[in-house]
Amino acid sequence: MSYPLLHLMERAASLAVRHRTHPNPAVGAVIVAPDGSVIGEGAHTGPGNPHAEVEALAGATEPVAGTTMIVTLEPCSHHDRTPPCTDAIIEAGIARVIIGGRDPDSRVAGHGVALLEESGITVIDGIEGFDHESVDPAYFHHRRTGRPLITLKTASTLDGQVAAVDGTSRWITGEDARTDGHRLRSSNDAIMVGAGTLIADDPRLTVRTPDADHQPMPVVVTGGRPLPTDARLWARPHLIIATEPMGGHDVLVVDGTDGRPHASAAMTALADRGYLSVLVEGGPTLAAALLAAGLIDRIVAYVAPAVAGGTGMPMFAGAFSTLEAMTPLAIESVTMVGTDLKVTAKPRY
C-alpha cells in the first residue's frame, strides 16, 4: 500500500518518540519500496544502541537496494559509540533519502547530507507540514544553547499563591491536575527542586501513575544550608547541585556567589551529564533565580478554582518593584484539567 510522504514521516516520528535517547536525539526511520509499501522501520532506542536508520535496514523484509529511506533527522556522519549511519545507508544501496530536517550538532550539520549526495543518493530535505524539531525539542534546544530545555511547573490558587504561610500546599489543585503533572514529570529527564522545598515537603519526586515507564532524575539545588539526613529522596539515585562537594551524595559542583550556585552554571552542568529536559517544581527562590537569568523556556501553570485571600507563598520570591520588571509571556494553550485550569506559556525575554 502506498502512503503520502507526510504520513510516512509522521509514522517515523511516532516510532522515535517512544524512546528516551538523551543526550542523543530521538530519531525514527521508515524504508519504502518503489511501489510505496513499507518494508522496514526502526527507531533509536537509547545511547549506545543502533540508530534508527540501521534498525530499519536490519528489519527490512525485502532487499533495500534502490528503495527510499524516510528519516526524521539528517543521518549522522561521525564515529561515536556507533558507526556513521551514512556509511550503512550508502553500503545498503538506498537510492533516495528524505529527511525531516538538518541536525544542528556540529559533527553533522549538513555533512551527512553532503556525504549521501556525493555517493549518488538523492536527498530531499524536509516535507511540507512536518516540523522535525517537534520530535525532540529538548535536543535541538541543547545543541543551540548548550543547556537543557527548562519547564517550570506551578500549582497555585487563582490569586497566585503556591502555599500557605505555614507551608501547607497539599493539595491546592485536584486529582486530575496532579495526574497530569505526573505525566509531565515523566516526559522530562530530570526534576528539580530547591533545598527549601526538600526541607519543607520531603518530596519523593517520582512519577506515580499506573502507566509510568520512566522516573526522572531528582535534582536538588542548595545554597549551602544543611540538608536533612533522612530525606526520602536519598533512598534512590539523585543529584545535588552545590558550590562544594558534599559527602554521601553525587554532587555537581558549579561556580556560585556566597554559596549559591549560579543558575546558568547549574543548567550547563546538568546538560553535560546528558539531562536535556528539566522540570522545575520548586520553590519560589529557585524559580525566581531561573527567571531572572532568562533560563525558563516554558511555564506550565495549574490554577485551582480557589482564592487564598491573602499573601502566603508566591510563585516567585522577591519584590515586584515596578511594572517594567514583568516578563511577558506567549500563551500557547489554555485547557481545563478536571476542575483546574492549565496554562502553558513561553516567556518572551
Coordinates of C-alpha atoms in Angstrom, one line a residue:
M1 CA 0.0 0.0 0.0
S2 CA 1.3 3.4 -1.0
Y3 CA 1.3 6.3 1.6
P4 CA 1.7 10.1 1.2
L5 CA 5.2 11.2 2.3
L6 CA 3.9 13.3 5.2
H7 CA 2.1 10.2 6.5
L8 CA 5.3 8.2 6.3
M9 CA 7.4 10.9 8.0
E10 CA 4.8 11.1 10.8
R11 CA 5.0 7.3 11.1
A12 CA 8.7 7.6 11.5
A13 CA 8.2 10.3 14.1
S14 CA 5.8 8.1 16.1
L15 CA 8.5 5.5 16.3
A16 CA 11.0 8.0 17.5
V17 CA 9.0 9.5 20.4
R18 CA 8.5 6.1 22.1
H19 CA 12.1 6.0 23.3
R20 CA 14.3 8.0 25.7
T21 CA 17.6 8.7 23.9
H22 CA 19.1 11.8 25.5
P23 CA 21.8 13.0 25.1
N24 CA 21.2 11.6 21.6
P25 CA 18.3 12.7 19.5
A26 CA 15.1 10.8 19.2
V27 CA 15.0 9.5 15.6
G28 CA 12.7 7.3 13.6
A29 CA 13.1 5.8 10.1
V30 CA 11.0 4.1 7.5
I31 CA 12.1 2.3 4.3
V32 CA 9.7 2.3 1.4
A33 CA 9.8 0.1 -1.7
P34 CA 9.4 1.5 -5.2
D35 CA 5.7 0.5 -5.1
G36 CA 5.2 2.7 -2.0
S37 CA 4.9 -0.2 0.5
V38 CA 6.7 0.0 3.8
I39 CA 9.4 -2.8 4.0
G40 CA 11.3 -1.7 7.1
E41 CA 11.2 0.7 10.1
G42 CA 13.2 1.4 13.2
A43 CA 14.0 3.9 15.9
H44 CA 16.9 4.8 18.0
T45 CA 16.2 3.3 21.4
G46 CA 18.9 4.7 23.6
P47 CA 22.6 5.8 23.9
G48 CA 24.9 3.1 22.6
N49 CA 22.2 1.3 20.7
P50 CA 22.0 1.2 16.9
H51 CA 20.5 4.3 15.3
A52 CA 17.1 4.4 13.6
E53 CA 18.5 4.0 10.1
V54 CA 20.5 0.9 11.0
E55 CA 17.5 -0.6 12.8
A56 CA 15.3 0.0 9.8
L57 CA 17.8 -1.6 7.5
A58 CA 18.2 -4.6 9.8
G59 CA 14.5 -5.2 10.0
A60 CA 13.7 -4.8 6.3
T61 CA 11.6 -7.6 4.9
E62 CA 12.8 -7.2 1.3
P63 CA 16.1 -6.2 -0.4
V64 CA 16.6 -2.4 0.2
A65 CA 18.8 -1.6 -2.9
G66 CA 17.0 1.1 -4.9
T67 CA 14.5 2.0 -2.2
T68 CA 13.7 5.2 -0.3
M69 CA 14.5 5.8 3.3
I70 CA 12.5 8.4 5.2
V71 CA 14.1 9.6 8.4
T72 CA 13.1 12.3 10.9
L73 CA 16.7 13.7 11.1
E74 CA 19.7 14.0 9.0
P75 CA 21.8 10.8 9.2
C76 CA 24.9 11.0 11.4
S77 CA 28.3 11.0 9.6
H78 CA 30.7 10.6 12.5
H79 CA 32.0 7.8 14.6
D80 CA 30.9 7.8 18.2
R81 CA 29.5 4.8 20.1
T82 CA 28.2 3.5 16.8
P83 CA 29.4 3.8 13.2
P84 CA 28.1 6.6 10.9
C85 CA 24.6 5.9 9.6
T86 CA 25.6 7.5 6.3
D87 CA 28.0 4.5 5.7
A88 CA 25.2 2.0 6.4
I89 CA 22.8 3.8 4.0
I90 CA 25.4 4.0 1.2
E91 CA 26.5 0.4 1.6
A92 CA 22.9 -0.8 1.5
G93 CA 22.3 0.8 -1.9
I94 CA 19.5 3.1 -0.8
A95 CA 18.6 5.3 -3.8
R96 CA 16.8 8.2 -2.1
V97 CA 16.8 9.6 1.5
I98 CA 14.1 12.0 2.6
I99 CA 15.0 13.8 5.9
G100 CA 12.7 15.7 8.2
G101 CA 15.5 18.3 8.6
R102 CA 19.1 19.0 9.3
D103 CA 20.9 18.0 12.5
P104 CA 22.3 21.1 14.4
D105 CA 25.0 19.1 16.0
S106 CA 28.3 20.5 14.8
R107 CA 29.6 17.0 14.0
V108 CA 26.8 16.5 11.4
A109 CA 25.2 19.9 10.4
G110 CA 24.9 19.2 6.7
H111 CA 27.8 16.9 6.4
G112 CA 25.6 13.8 6.5
V113 CA 23.6 15.2 3.6
A114 CA 26.8 16.0 1.7
L115 CA 28.2 12.5 2.0
L116 CA 25.0 10.9 0.8
E117 CA 24.8 13.2 -2.2
E118 CA 28.5 12.6 -3.1
S119 CA 27.6 8.9 -3.2
G120 CA 24.9 9.5 -5.8
I121 CA 22.0 9.3 -3.4
T122 CA 19.2 11.7 -3.9
V123 CA 18.4 13.7 -0.7
I124 CA 15.2 15.6 -0.1
D125 CA 15.5 18.0 2.9
G126 CA 12.2 18.5 4.6
I127 CA 8.5 17.7 3.9
E128 CA 5.9 20.4 3.9
G129 CA 3.7 20.2 7.0
F130 CA 6.3 18.4 9.1
D131 CA 8.2 20.1 12.0
H132 CA 11.2 17.9 12.6
E133 CA 12.2 19.8 15.8
S134 CA 8.9 18.8 17.4
V135 CA 10.1 15.2 17.5
D136 CA 12.7 16.1 20.2
P137 CA 12.6 19.9 21.2
A138 CA 15.0 19.4 24.1
Y139 CA 17.7 18.0 21.8
F140 CA 17.5 21.0 19.4
H141 CA 17.4 23.4 22.2
H142 CA 20.5 21.9 23.8
R143 CA 22.5 21.8 20.6
R144 CA 21.8 25.5 20.1
T145 CA 22.2 26.8 23.6
G146 CA 24.3 24.2 25.5
R147 CA 21.7 23.9 28.2
P148 CA 18.6 21.9 28.9
L149 CA 15.1 22.8 27.9
I150 CA 13.7 24.1 31.2
T151 CA 10.0 23.8 32.1
L152 CA 8.7 25.5 35.3
K153 CA 5.6 23.8 36.7
T154 CA 3.4 25.6 39.2
A155 CA 0.2 24.8 41.1
S156 CA -1.5 27.8 42.6
T157 CA -4.7 29.4 43.7
L158 CA -6.3 31.9 41.3
D159 CA -4.6 34.7 43.1
G160 CA -1.2 33.2 42.6
Q161 CA -0.3 31.5 45.9
V162 CA 1.5 28.2 45.8
A163 CA 1.4 27.5 49.6
A164 CA 0.1 29.0 52.8
V165 CA 2.2 30.8 55.4
D166 CA 2.5 27.6 57.4
G167 CA 4.0 25.9 54.3
T168 CA 1.0 23.7 53.5
S169 CA 0.3 23.2 49.8
R170 CA -1.3 19.7 49.5
W171 CA -3.5 19.8 47.7
I172 CA -4.2 23.1 46.0
T173 CA -5.2 21.5 42.7
G174 CA -7.4 18.5 42.1
E175 CA -6.6 14.9 41.4
D176 CA -6.8 15.2 37.6
A177 CA -4.3 18.1 37.6
R178 CA -1.9 16.1 39.8
T179 CA -2.1 13.1 37.5
D180 CA -1.4 15.4 34.5
G181 CA 1.6 16.8 36.4
H182 CA 2.9 13.3 36.9
R183 CA 2.8 12.7 33.2
L184 CA 4.7 16.0 32.7
R185 CA 7.3 14.7 35.1
S186 CA 7.6 11.5 33.1
S187 CA 8.3 13.5 29.9
N188 CA 11.5 15.1 31.4
D189 CA 15.0 13.8 32.0
A190 CA 15.3 15.4 35.4
I191 CA 13.1 17.0 38.0
M192 CA 14.5 19.9 40.1
V193 CA 13.7 21.5 43.4
G194 CA 15.5 23.9 45.8
A195 CA 16.7 23.0 49.2
G196 CA 13.8 24.8 50.8
T197 CA 11.3 22.6 49.1
L198 CA 13.3 19.5 50.1
I199 CA 13.3 20.6 53.7
A200 CA 9.7 21.7 53.9
D201 CA 8.0 18.9 51.9
D202 CA 10.3 15.9 51.9
P203 CA 9.2 15.1 48.3
R204 CA 9.7 11.8 46.6
L205 CA 9.8 13.4 43.1
T206 CA 8.6 10.2 41.5
V207 CA 6.1 9.6 38.7
R208 CA 3.1 7.9 40.3
T209 CA 0.8 6.9 37.5
P210 CA -0.2 3.3 36.5
D211 CA 1.5 3.6 33.1
A212 CA 4.7 5.1 34.4
D213 CA 7.7 3.9 32.3
H214 CA 10.3 6.5 33.3
Q215 CA 11.5 8.1 36.5
P216 CA 13.3 11.4 36.0
M217 CA 16.5 12.0 37.9
P218 CA 15.7 14.1 41.1
V219 CA 18.0 17.1 41.5
V220 CA 18.3 19.4 44.5
V221 CA 19.9 22.8 44.2
T222 CA 21.3 24.0 47.5
G223 CA 22.8 27.3 48.6
G224 CA 24.8 25.7 51.4
R225 CA 22.0 25.3 54.0
P226 CA 22.2 22.0 55.9
L227 CA 20.1 19.3 54.1
P228 CA 18.1 16.7 56.1
T229 CA 19.9 13.4 56.6
D230 CA 16.7 11.3 56.4
A231 CA 15.1 12.7 53.2
R232 CA 13.1 10.2 51.3
L233 CA 15.0 11.3 48.2
W234 CA 18.2 9.8 49.4
A235 CA 16.8 6.3 49.0
R236 CA 17.2 6.5 45.3
P237 CA 19.8 7.9 42.8
H238 CA 19.8 11.6 42.9
L239 CA 22.0 14.7 42.1
I240 CA 22.8 17.7 44.2
I241 CA 24.0 20.9 42.7
A242 CA 26.2 22.9 45.0
T243 CA 29.3 25.1 45.1
E244 CA 31.3 22.5 47.0
P245 CA 31.3 18.7 47.5
M246 CA 29.0 17.0 50.0
G247 CA 29.8 13.6 51.4
G248 CA 27.5 10.8 50.6
H249 CA 25.9 12.4 47.6
D250 CA 26.6 12.7 43.8
V251 CA 27.3 16.4 43.6
L252 CA 27.6 18.6 40.5
V253 CA 30.0 21.3 41.8
V254 CA 29.5 24.6 40.0
D255 CA 30.5 28.2 40.3
G256 CA 28.4 30.4 42.6
T257 CA 28.2 33.5 44.7
D258 CA 28.0 33.4 48.6
G259 CA 27.5 29.6 48.4
R260 CA 24.6 29.9 45.9
P261 CA 25.1 28.1 42.6
H262 CA 24.9 30.3 39.5
A263 CA 21.7 29.3 37.6
S264 CA 23.4 29.1 34.2
A265 CA 26.3 27.0 35.6
A266 CA 23.8 24.6 37.2
M267 CA 21.9 24.0 34.0
T268 CA 25.1 23.6 31.9
A269 CA 26.3 21.0 34.4
L270 CA 23.1 19.1 34.0
A271 CA 23.3 19.2 30.2
D272 CA 26.9 17.9 30.4
R273 CA 25.6 14.9 32.3
G274 CA 23.1 14.2 29.5
Y275 CA 19.9 15.7 31.0
L276 CA 18.5 17.7 28.2
S277 CA 15.0 18.4 29.6
V278 CA 14.5 19.6 33.2
L279 CA 11.2 20.1 35.0
V280 CA 11.5 22.6 37.9
E281 CA 8.9 22.2 40.6
G282 CA 10.0 24.4 43.4
G283 CA 10.4 26.6 45.2
P284 CA 9.9 30.3 44.7
T285 CA 13.6 31.2 45.3
L286 CA 14.8 28.8 42.6
A287 CA 12.0 29.8 40.2
A288 CA 12.9 33.5 40.7
A289 CA 16.6 32.8 40.1
L290 CA 15.9 30.9 36.9
L291 CA 13.5 33.6 35.6
A292 CA 15.9 36.4 36.4
A293 CA 18.6 34.6 34.4
G294 CA 16.3 34.1 31.5
L295 CA 16.6 30.3 31.7
I296 CA 12.9 29.3 31.9
D297 CA 11.8 28.1 28.5
R298 CA 8.2 27.1 29.3
I299 CA 5.8 27.5 32.1
V300 CA 3.0 25.0 32.8
A301 CA 0.7 26.5 35.4
Y302 CA -2.1 24.6 37.1
V303 CA -4.6 27.1 38.6
A304 CA -7.2 25.9 41.1
P305 CA -10.7 27.3 41.3
A306 CA -10.0 28.9 44.7
V307 CA -8.5 32.1 46.1
A308 CA -6.1 32.3 49.0
G309 CA -7.4 35.7 50.0
G310 CA -4.0 36.8 51.3
T311 CA -0.3 36.5 50.9
G312 CA 1.2 33.1 51.6
M313 CA 3.9 31.9 49.3
P314 CA 4.0 33.3 45.7
M315 CA 5.2 31.5 42.6
F316 CA 8.4 33.7 42.6
A317 CA 10.3 35.0 45.5
G318 CA 11.3 38.7 45.7
A319 CA 9.5 42.0 45.3
F320 CA 7.6 43.1 42.2
S321 CA 9.1 46.6 42.4
T322 CA 7.9 48.1 39.1
L323 CA 5.7 47.3 36.1
E324 CA 8.8 47.2 33.9
A325 CA 10.0 44.2 35.8
M326 CA 7.3 42.0 34.3
T327 CA 8.3 39.2 31.9
P328 CA 5.8 39.0 29.0
L329 CA 4.5 35.6 28.0
A330 CA 3.3 34.0 24.8
I331 CA 0.3 31.8 25.8
E332 CA 0.4 28.5 23.9
S333 CA -2.6 26.8 25.3
V334 CA -5.3 27.1 28.0
T335 CA -7.2 23.9 28.8
M336 CA -9.3 22.5 31.7
V337 CA -7.9 19.5 33.5
G338 CA -10.7 18.3 35.7
T339 CA -11.8 21.3 37.7
D340 CA -8.5 23.1 37.3
L341 CA -7.1 25.4 34.6
K342 CA -3.9 24.5 32.8
V343 CA -2.0 27.3 31.1
T344 CA 1.1 26.6 29.0
A345 CA 3.2 29.6 28.1
K346 CA 6.7 30.7 26.9
P347 CA 8.5 33.6 28.4
R348 CA 9.4 36.4 26.0
Y349 CA 12.6 37.7 27.5

